[in-house]
Coordinates of C-alpha atoms and ligand atoms in Angstrom, one line a residue:
M21 CA -49.7 39.7 152.2
A22 CA -49.3 38.7 155.9
A23 CA -48.0 35.3 154.9
D24 CA -45.4 36.9 152.5
Q25 CA -44.0 38.9 155.4
V26 CA -42.6 35.8 157.0
F27 CA -42.2 33.8 153.8
I28 CA -38.7 33.3 152.7
P29 CA -38.6 32.6 149.0
P30 CA -36.2 29.9 147.6
P31 CA -32.7 30.9 146.7
S32 CA -31.9 32.7 143.4
L33 CA -30.4 30.8 140.5
S34 CA -26.7 31.6 140.4
A35 CA -23.5 30.7 138.7
K36 CA -22.3 29.6 142.1
F37 CA -24.0 26.3 141.3
E38 CA -21.3 24.8 139.1
G39 CA -22.4 23.1 136.0
S40 CA -25.9 24.8 136.1
F41 CA -27.3 26.7 133.1
A42 CA -26.6 29.9 135.0
Y43 CA -23.0 28.9 135.5
L44 CA -22.6 28.0 131.8
T45 CA -24.2 31.3 130.8
V46 CA -21.9 33.4 132.9
R47 CA -18.9 31.3 132.0
D48 CA -19.5 31.0 128.2
R49 CA -22.3 33.0 126.8
L50 CA -21.8 36.4 128.5
P51 CA -18.1 36.7 127.5
T52 CA -19.0 35.7 124.0
I53 CA -21.6 38.4 123.8
L54 CA -19.1 41.0 125.2
T55 CA -16.5 39.9 122.6
K56 CA -19.0 40.5 119.9
V57 CA -19.9 43.9 121.2
I58 CA -16.2 44.8 121.3
D59 CA -15.8 43.6 117.8
T60 CA -18.9 45.5 116.5
I61 CA -17.6 48.7 118.1
H62 CA -14.2 48.2 116.5
R63 CA -15.7 47.4 113.0
N64 CA -17.6 50.7 113.2
K65 CA -14.4 52.7 113.8
N66 CA -14.5 54.3 110.4
N67 CA -18.1 55.3 110.8
F68 CA -17.2 57.0 114.1
L69 CA -14.3 58.8 112.3
E70 CA -16.6 60.0 109.5
K71 CA -19.3 61.1 111.8
H72 CA -17.2 62.7 114.6
G73 CA -13.7 63.0 113.4
Q74 CA -10.8 62.0 115.7
V75 CA -12.9 62.2 118.8
G76 CA -15.0 59.4 117.5
V77 CA -12.0 57.2 117.1
D78 CA -10.8 58.1 120.6
A79 CA -14.2 57.2 121.9
E80 CA -14.1 53.9 120.2
K81 CA -10.8 53.1 121.9
R82 CA -12.1 54.2 125.2
A83 CA -15.3 52.1 125.0
I84 CA -13.3 49.0 123.9
S85 CA -10.8 49.3 126.7
F86 CA -13.6 49.7 129.2
L87 CA -15.4 46.6 127.8
S88 CA -12.2 44.5 127.7
K89 CA -11.6 45.3 131.4
L90 CA -15.2 44.3 132.1
R91 CA -14.8 41.0 130.3
N92 CA -11.6 40.3 132.2
E93 CA -13.4 41.0 135.5
L94 CA -16.2 38.7 134.6
Q95 CA -14.0 35.9 133.6
T96 CA -11.9 36.1 136.8
D97 CA -14.9 36.5 139.1
K98 CA -13.9 39.9 140.3
P99 CA -16.2 41.9 142.6
I100 CA -19.1 43.8 140.9
L101 CA -18.2 47.5 140.9
P102 CA -20.6 50.5 141.3
L103 CA -21.7 52.3 138.2
T104 CA -19.9 55.6 137.6
D105 CA -22.0 57.3 135.0
S106 CA -24.6 59.8 135.9
A107 CA -27.8 58.4 134.3
D108 CA -31.1 58.6 136.1
D109 CA -30.9 55.0 137.2
T110 CA -27.2 55.0 138.4
E111 CA -28.1 55.5 142.0
V112 CA -30.8 52.8 141.9
W113 CA -28.3 50.3 140.5
N114 CA -25.7 51.2 143.1
R115 CA -28.3 50.8 145.9
Y116 CA -29.3 47.4 144.5
M117 CA -25.7 46.4 144.6
Q118 CA -25.6 47.2 148.3
R119 CA -28.8 45.2 148.7
Q120 CA -27.1 42.2 147.0
Q121 CA -24.1 42.8 149.2
D122 CA -26.2 42.5 152.3
L123 CA -27.5 39.2 151.2
M124 CA -24.0 37.7 150.6
E125 CA -22.9 34.9 153.0
D126 CA -19.7 35.4 154.9
R127 CA -19.3 39.0 153.8
Q128 CA -18.0 37.9 150.4
P129 CA -18.2 40.7 147.8
V130 CA -20.9 40.5 145.2
S131 CA -19.3 38.9 142.2
W132 CA -20.1 37.4 138.8
F133 CA -20.0 33.8 139.8
K134 CA -21.3 34.2 143.4
S135 CA -24.3 36.6 143.0
P136 CA -27.7 35.9 141.5
W137 CA -27.6 35.2 137.8
L138 CA -30.5 37.6 137.1
Y139 CA -28.6 40.5 138.7
V140 CA -25.2 39.9 137.1
E141 CA -26.7 39.2 133.6
C142 CA -28.7 42.5 133.7
Y143 CA -25.6 44.3 135.2
M144 CA -23.5 43.2 132.1
Y145 CA -26.0 44.9 129.7
R146 CA -26.1 48.0 131.9
K147 CA -22.3 48.1 132.0
I148 CA -22.1 48.0 128.2
Q149 CA -24.3 51.1 128.2
E150 CA -22.1 52.7 130.8
A151 CA -19.0 52.0 128.6
L152 CA -20.7 53.9 125.7
W153 CA -22.1 56.7 127.8
L154 CA -18.6 57.3 129.2
S155 CA -17.3 57.5 125.7
P156 CA -19.0 60.5 124.1
P157 CA -19.8 61.1 121.3
I158 CA -20.7 57.5 120.7
G159 CA -23.0 57.2 123.7
D160 CA -26.1 56.4 121.6
F161 CA -24.5 53.6 119.6
D162 CA -26.6 50.4 119.7
A163 CA -24.0 47.6 119.4
F164 CA -26.8 45.1 118.8
K165 CA -28.6 47.0 116.0
E166 CA -26.8 45.1 113.2
V167 CA -27.8 41.6 114.5
K168 CA -31.4 42.8 115.2
T169 CA -31.6 44.1 111.6
K170 CA -30.1 41.0 110.1
S171 CA -32.5 38.8 112.0
F172 CA -35.5 40.9 110.8
F173 CA -34.4 40.5 107.1
E174 CA -33.7 36.7 107.6
S175 CA -37.3 36.3 108.8
Q176 CA -38.8 38.0 105.7
Q177 CA -40.6 35.0 104.3
A178 CA -42.2 34.2 107.7
I179 CA -43.1 37.9 108.1
I180 CA -44.8 37.9 104.7
S181 CA -46.7 34.8 105.3
L182 CA -47.9 36.0 108.8
C183 CA -49.0 39.4 107.4
T184 CA -50.8 37.6 104.5
Y185 CA -52.5 35.3 106.9
L186 CA -53.7 38.3 109.1
R187 CA -55.1 40.1 106.1
E188 CA -57.0 37.0 105.0
I189 CA -58.4 36.3 108.4
L190 CA -59.5 39.9 108.9
A191 CA -61.2 39.8 105.5
N192 CA -63.0 36.5 106.2
T193 CA -63.7 36.2 109.9
D194 CA -67.3 37.0 110.9
T195 CA -66.6 39.0 114.1
S196 CA -70.1 38.3 115.4
K197 CA -69.2 34.6 115.7
K198 CA -67.4 34.4 119.0
E199 CA -66.2 30.8 118.2
S200 CA -64.3 31.8 115.1
V201 CA -62.8 34.9 116.8
F202 CA -61.7 32.6 119.6
E203 CA -60.1 30.1 117.3
Q204 CA -58.1 32.8 115.5
F205 CA -57.1 34.5 118.8
L206 CA -55.6 31.2 119.9
R207 CA -53.6 31.0 116.7
F208 CA -52.2 34.5 116.9
L209 CA -51.4 34.1 120.6
Q210 CA -49.5 30.9 119.8
V211 CA -47.6 32.5 117.0
S212 CA -46.6 35.3 119.4
L213 CA -45.6 32.6 121.9
W214 CA -43.4 30.7 119.5
G215 CA -42.0 33.9 118.1
N216 CA -40.1 34.0 121.4
R217 CA -37.8 31.3 120.2
C218 CA -36.1 33.9 118.0
D219 CA -34.0 35.6 120.7
L220 CA -30.4 36.5 120.1
S221 CA -29.2 36.2 123.7
I222 CA -29.7 32.5 124.0
S223 CA -27.8 32.1 120.7
A224 CA -25.1 34.6 121.8
G225 CA -25.9 36.8 118.8
Q226 CA -25.8 33.9 116.3
E227 CA -28.5 33.8 113.6
N228 CA -31.8 32.7 115.2
S229 CA -34.6 33.8 112.9
Q230 CA -37.9 32.4 111.9
K231 CA -37.5 30.6 108.6
T232 CA -40.7 28.5 108.0
S233 CA -44.3 29.7 107.8
P234 CA -45.3 30.1 111.4
M235 CA -48.9 29.1 110.9
D236 CA -48.0 25.7 109.5
S237 CA -46.3 24.3 112.6
L238 CA -48.8 25.4 115.3
S239 CA -50.7 22.2 115.6
D240 CA -47.5 20.1 115.8
L241 CA -46.2 22.4 118.5
R242 CA -49.3 22.2 120.7
C243 CA -47.9 19.3 122.7
F244 CA -44.9 21.3 123.7
I245 CA -47.0 23.9 125.5
L246 CA -46.7 22.6 129.1
V247 CA -49.3 24.9 130.7
D248 CA -51.9 26.4 128.5
D249 CA -54.2 29.0 130.2
S250 CA -55.4 30.6 127.0
E251 CA -59.0 29.6 127.7
K252 CA -58.8 31.5 131.0
V253 CA -57.4 34.5 129.2
W254 CA -60.3 34.3 126.7
S255 CA -63.0 34.1 129.3
M256 CA -61.5 37.1 131.1
L257 CA -61.2 39.0 127.8
T258 CA -64.8 38.4 126.9
S259 CA -66.2 39.1 130.3
V260 CA -64.4 42.4 130.7
Q261 CA -65.2 43.3 127.2
A262 CA -68.9 42.7 127.8
S263 CA -68.7 45.2 130.6
G264 CA -66.8 47.7 128.3
G265 CA -63.4 47.5 130.0
T266 CA -62.5 48.2 133.6
D267 CA -62.5 52.0 133.1
K268 CA -65.4 52.0 130.6
R269 CA -63.1 53.4 127.9
G270 CA -62.9 49.9 126.3
F271 CA -60.5 47.0 126.8
R272 CA -56.9 48.1 127.3
L273 CA -54.1 45.6 126.5
D274 CA -50.6 46.2 127.7
I275 CA -47.8 44.1 126.0
I276 CA -44.5 44.0 127.8
L277 CA -42.4 43.4 124.7
D278 CA -39.4 41.2 124.4
N279 CA -37.4 40.7 121.2
A280 CA -37.2 42.6 117.9
G281 CA -37.3 40.8 114.6
F282 CA -39.9 38.1 114.0
E283 CA -41.1 38.1 117.6
L284 CA -42.0 41.8 117.5
I285 CA -43.9 41.2 114.2
S286 CA -45.8 38.4 115.8
D287 CA -46.8 40.7 118.7
L288 CA -47.8 43.5 116.3
V289 CA -50.0 41.0 114.4
L290 CA -51.6 39.8 117.6
A291 CA -52.3 43.4 118.7
D292 CA -53.6 44.3 115.2
F293 CA -55.9 41.3 115.2
M294 CA -57.3 42.2 118.7
V295 CA -57.9 45.8 117.8
S296 CA -59.4 45.0 114.4
V297 CA -61.9 42.4 115.7
G298 CA -62.9 44.6 118.6
L299 CA -61.2 42.6 121.4
A300 CA -59.1 45.5 122.4
K301 CA -59.7 49.3 122.2
E302 CA -56.2 50.3 123.1
V303 CA -52.8 48.6 123.1
R304 CA -49.8 49.9 125.0
F305 CA -46.4 48.5 124.1
H306 CA -43.7 48.6 126.7
G307 CA -40.1 48.4 125.5
K308 CA -36.6 49.0 126.7
S309 CA -34.9 52.4 127.0
I310 CA -31.4 51.0 126.3
P311 CA -30.2 48.0 124.2
W312 CA -30.9 44.9 126.3
F313 CA -30.2 41.1 126.2
V314 CA -29.0 41.5 122.6
S315 CA -32.4 41.5 120.8
D316 CA -34.8 43.3 123.0
V317 CA -37.0 46.0 121.5
T318 CA -36.1 49.7 121.9
K319 CA -38.1 52.6 120.7
Q320 CA -35.8 52.9 117.7
D321 CA -36.4 49.2 116.8
F322 CA -40.1 49.7 117.2
D323 CA -40.3 52.7 114.9
W324 CA -37.8 51.1 112.4
T325 CA -39.9 47.9 112.3
L326 CA -43.1 49.8 111.5
S327 CA -41.4 51.8 108.8
Q328 CA -39.7 48.7 107.2
T329 CA -42.9 46.8 107.2
A330 CA -44.8 49.7 105.6
A331 CA -42.1 50.0 103.0
S332 CA -42.2 46.3 102.0
N333 CA -42.8 45.5 98.3
H334 CA -45.2 42.8 99.3
N335 CA -48.7 44.3 99.4
H336 CA -50.2 42.5 102.4
T337 CA -47.1 43.2 104.4
S338 CA -47.0 46.9 103.4
F339 CA -50.7 47.2 104.2
C340 CA -50.0 45.8 107.7
G341 CA -47.2 48.3 108.2
A342 CA -49.3 51.2 107.0
Q343 CA -52.2 50.1 109.3
W344 CA -49.8 49.8 112.3
K345 CA -48.6 53.4 111.6
R346 CA -52.2 54.5 111.6
H347 CA -52.8 52.8 114.9
V348 CA -49.9 54.8 116.3
K349 CA -51.0 58.0 114.7
D350 CA -54.5 57.9 116.0
G351 CA -53.3 56.8 119.5
T352 CA -54.8 53.3 119.5
W353 CA -51.3 52.0 119.9
T354 CA -48.7 53.8 122.1
Y355 CA -45.1 52.9 122.9
H356 CA -43.8 53.4 126.4
D357 CA -40.5 52.8 128.1
H358 CA -39.6 53.0 131.8
R359 CA -36.2 52.5 133.4
F360 CA -37.7 49.6 135.5
W361 CA -37.7 47.3 132.5
T362 CA -33.9 47.6 132.4
L363 CA -33.3 47.2 136.1
P364 CA -32.4 43.8 137.7
H365 CA -35.2 43.8 140.3
E366 CA -37.8 41.0 140.6
F367 CA -41.2 42.2 139.6
C368 CA -42.5 41.8 143.1
D369 CA -40.3 44.8 143.9
M370 CA -42.2 47.0 141.5
P371 CA -44.7 48.5 143.9
E372 CA -41.9 49.8 146.0
D373 CA -39.2 50.5 143.5
A374 CA -41.2 51.7 140.6
A375 CA -44.6 52.8 142.1
D376 CA -45.4 55.0 139.1
L377 CA -45.1 52.1 136.7
Y378 CA -47.1 49.8 138.9
S379 CA -49.9 52.3 139.2
T380 CA -49.9 52.8 135.4
L381 CA -50.2 49.1 134.9
Q382 CA -53.1 48.9 137.3
G383 CA -55.1 50.7 134.7
S384 CA -54.7 47.8 132.3
D385 CA -57.3 45.1 131.6
L386 CA -54.7 42.5 130.6
I387 CA -50.9 42.6 130.8
L388 CA -49.2 40.3 128.4
F389 CA -45.6 39.5 129.4
K390 CA -43.5 38.3 126.5
G391 CA -40.5 36.0 126.8
D392 CA -38.2 34.3 129.1
L393 CA -36.5 37.2 130.9
N394 CA -39.9 38.6 131.9
Y395 CA -40.8 35.2 133.3
R396 CA -37.6 35.1 135.2
R397 CA -38.4 38.5 136.8
L398 CA -42.0 37.6 137.4
T399 CA -40.9 34.5 139.4
G400 CA -37.8 36.1 140.8
D401 CA -35.5 33.7 138.9
R402 CA -35.6 31.4 141.9
T403 CA -35.3 27.7 142.5
W404 CA -39.0 27.1 143.0
E405 CA -40.5 23.6 143.1
H406 CA -42.1 23.1 139.8
T407 CA -45.6 22.5 141.4
V408 CA -45.7 25.8 143.2
P409 CA -48.6 27.8 141.8
F410 CA -47.7 30.6 139.4
E411 CA -49.6 33.0 141.6
R412 CA -47.5 32.0 144.6
A413 CA -44.2 32.6 142.7
L414 CA -45.5 36.1 141.7
R415 CA -45.3 37.0 145.4
G416 CA -48.1 39.6 145.3
F417 CA -47.2 41.1 142.0
L418 CA -50.5 41.6 140.2
P419 CA -51.2 45.1 139.1
A420 CA -53.9 43.7 136.8
P421 CA -54.8 40.3 135.3
L422 CA -51.6 39.1 133.7
C423 CA -50.5 36.4 131.2
S424 CA -46.9 35.3 130.7
I425 CA -46.0 33.6 127.5
R426 CA -42.5 32.3 127.1
T427 CA -40.5 29.5 125.6
L428 CA -38.4 27.9 128.3
K429 CA -34.8 29.1 128.2
A430 CA -33.9 29.3 131.9
N431 CA -34.3 26.7 134.6
V432 CA -37.2 28.2 136.4
Q433 CA -40.7 26.8 135.9
V434 CA -43.7 26.8 138.2
G435 CA -47.3 25.8 138.0
L436 CA -46.8 22.3 136.7
E437 CA -48.8 19.2 137.6
P438 CA -47.3 16.8 140.1
G439 CA -45.0 14.4 138.2
Q440 CA -45.0 16.5 135.0
A441 CA -41.4 17.9 135.6
E442 CA -40.1 14.4 136.5
K443 CA -41.6 13.0 133.3
L444 CA -40.1 15.8 131.2
T445 CA -36.7 15.3 132.8
S446 CA -36.7 11.7 131.9
Q447 CA -37.6 12.4 128.3
D448 CA -35.5 15.5 127.7
A449 CA -32.8 16.6 130.1
E450 CA -32.8 20.1 128.6
W451 CA -36.5 20.7 128.6
M452 CA -36.1 23.9 130.7
T453 CA -33.4 25.6 128.6
S454 CA -33.7 24.4 125.0
G455 CA -36.5 26.7 124.0
R456 CA -38.4 23.6 122.7
Y457 CA -41.1 23.9 125.3
A458 CA -43.4 26.8 126.2
V459 CA -46.0 28.0 128.6
I460 CA -49.0 30.3 128.6
Q461 CA -49.7 31.1 132.3
F462 CA -52.4 33.4 133.5
C463 CA -53.2 35.0 136.9
S464 CA -56.1 37.3 137.6
Q465 CA -56.5 37.3 141.4
N466 CA -54.3 36.4 144.2
K467 CA -55.6 34.5 147.2
E468 CA -56.1 37.6 149.3
Q469 CA -58.3 39.2 146.6
Q470 CA -60.2 35.9 146.2
Q471 CA -60.9 35.7 149.9
G472 CA -61.9 39.3 150.1
S473 CA -64.4 39.0 147.2
Ligands
F1X525 O1 -36.2 37.0 127.4 P1 -35.9 36.2 126.2 O2 -35.4 37.0 125.0 O3 -36.9 35.2 125.8 O4 -34.7 35.3 126.6 C1 -33.5 35.9 127.1 C2 -32.5 34.8 127.4 O5 -32.2 34.0 126.3 O6 -31.4 35.3 127.9 C3 -30.8 34.4 128.8 C4 -29.6 33.8 128.3 O7 -28.5 34.7 128.4 C5 -31.8 33.3 129.1 O8 -32.0 33.1 130.4 C6 -33.0 33.9 128.5 O9 -33.7 32.9 128.0
MN526 MN1 -35.1 39.1 125.0

């Protein structure tokens, strides 16, 4: 890492660049999301009354006044304030604020429109949680649960056709034929990739579910995958698998989850396929410990999704749900959360700021990072040249071979061929933010490791 010690990475994306996607997000999308949260809490007033009596109503008022103040501070670009709750990450957040303060030019205070977009956007979701935690007894209320549930039910047809497809493939694939397993692996990986279109943060909580059968559109969508490293993933998979997994207990896949709803189903289907055909022995799912970026998966969403799927009145779907519950019961699948997933740090900070998580991930054979926010944190959400290699933008973050699959919803993209970005810009000015394009990017060794081996 000697080179990295002197290397100064490019600046962070920020709302200070007027007219940029970051600017528009902070100006328009974040206040809209806050307004919806306020509205949701208000609509639940009677539920709070029923459950907790008058203290529930007082808590509702308190949370709303806290959030209205937050919205006002955001819209008027006030300084970011330290957190005042006493959760186990409060100190970390406040120290990070100081770190951001030290980076500010001309001693300006850290603020919504002047600080890095990644930081302020994460901060907003953490402040929503603070508002609730400071308003007991409604501290565990998930203001995004309703929209997550709605999006799950609106994707029912797509969920049914995907579960049916999985059942048919598992019944008909000859697992001794590597070619056919490979072909199906690609398909399930791509469904999980395009599942990432269904996030509710980009749509500010508006309906954004999967309506059509996901398998039908895969070949039409191929040309929208700008970098496709899936063959590299496959050769790593098969070579590690041939040696029985790095720790000889069999191949361990870690999935860093993104959104609930159809995207989560597409991840569960991929994981089930991999376990069922023997590509993976163990799958660890990593989710969020607090509601995050509207639609991200929490433990509650994960359990709820498994139960809902198992309770479906469609037999292939309920079979899948029951099978997934068995995977959890026998320990083949495990769910994990760690506070680092809801911190604003770039992933290259993980070895220092979440050493325990980094060392857990080092035991993986493949880490699959789902979605756009994970990509932003992998690359630091910085203004990289588009031709900078993916591995360079990771800045040393490589606990194990990793693959990032995301639809592009933020203007950071690395690892393209020379001229590719220019061509895309001339064809579609919004190629980086519309969610129409996607990447599958893999990294297994950094330069230092390559030189040392
Ligand atoms: O991580 P996800 O779910 O794919 O995307 C989250 C996301 O929509 O939130 C931000 C907009 O607020 C975007 O930068 C980003 O694309
Ligand atoms: Mn998300």
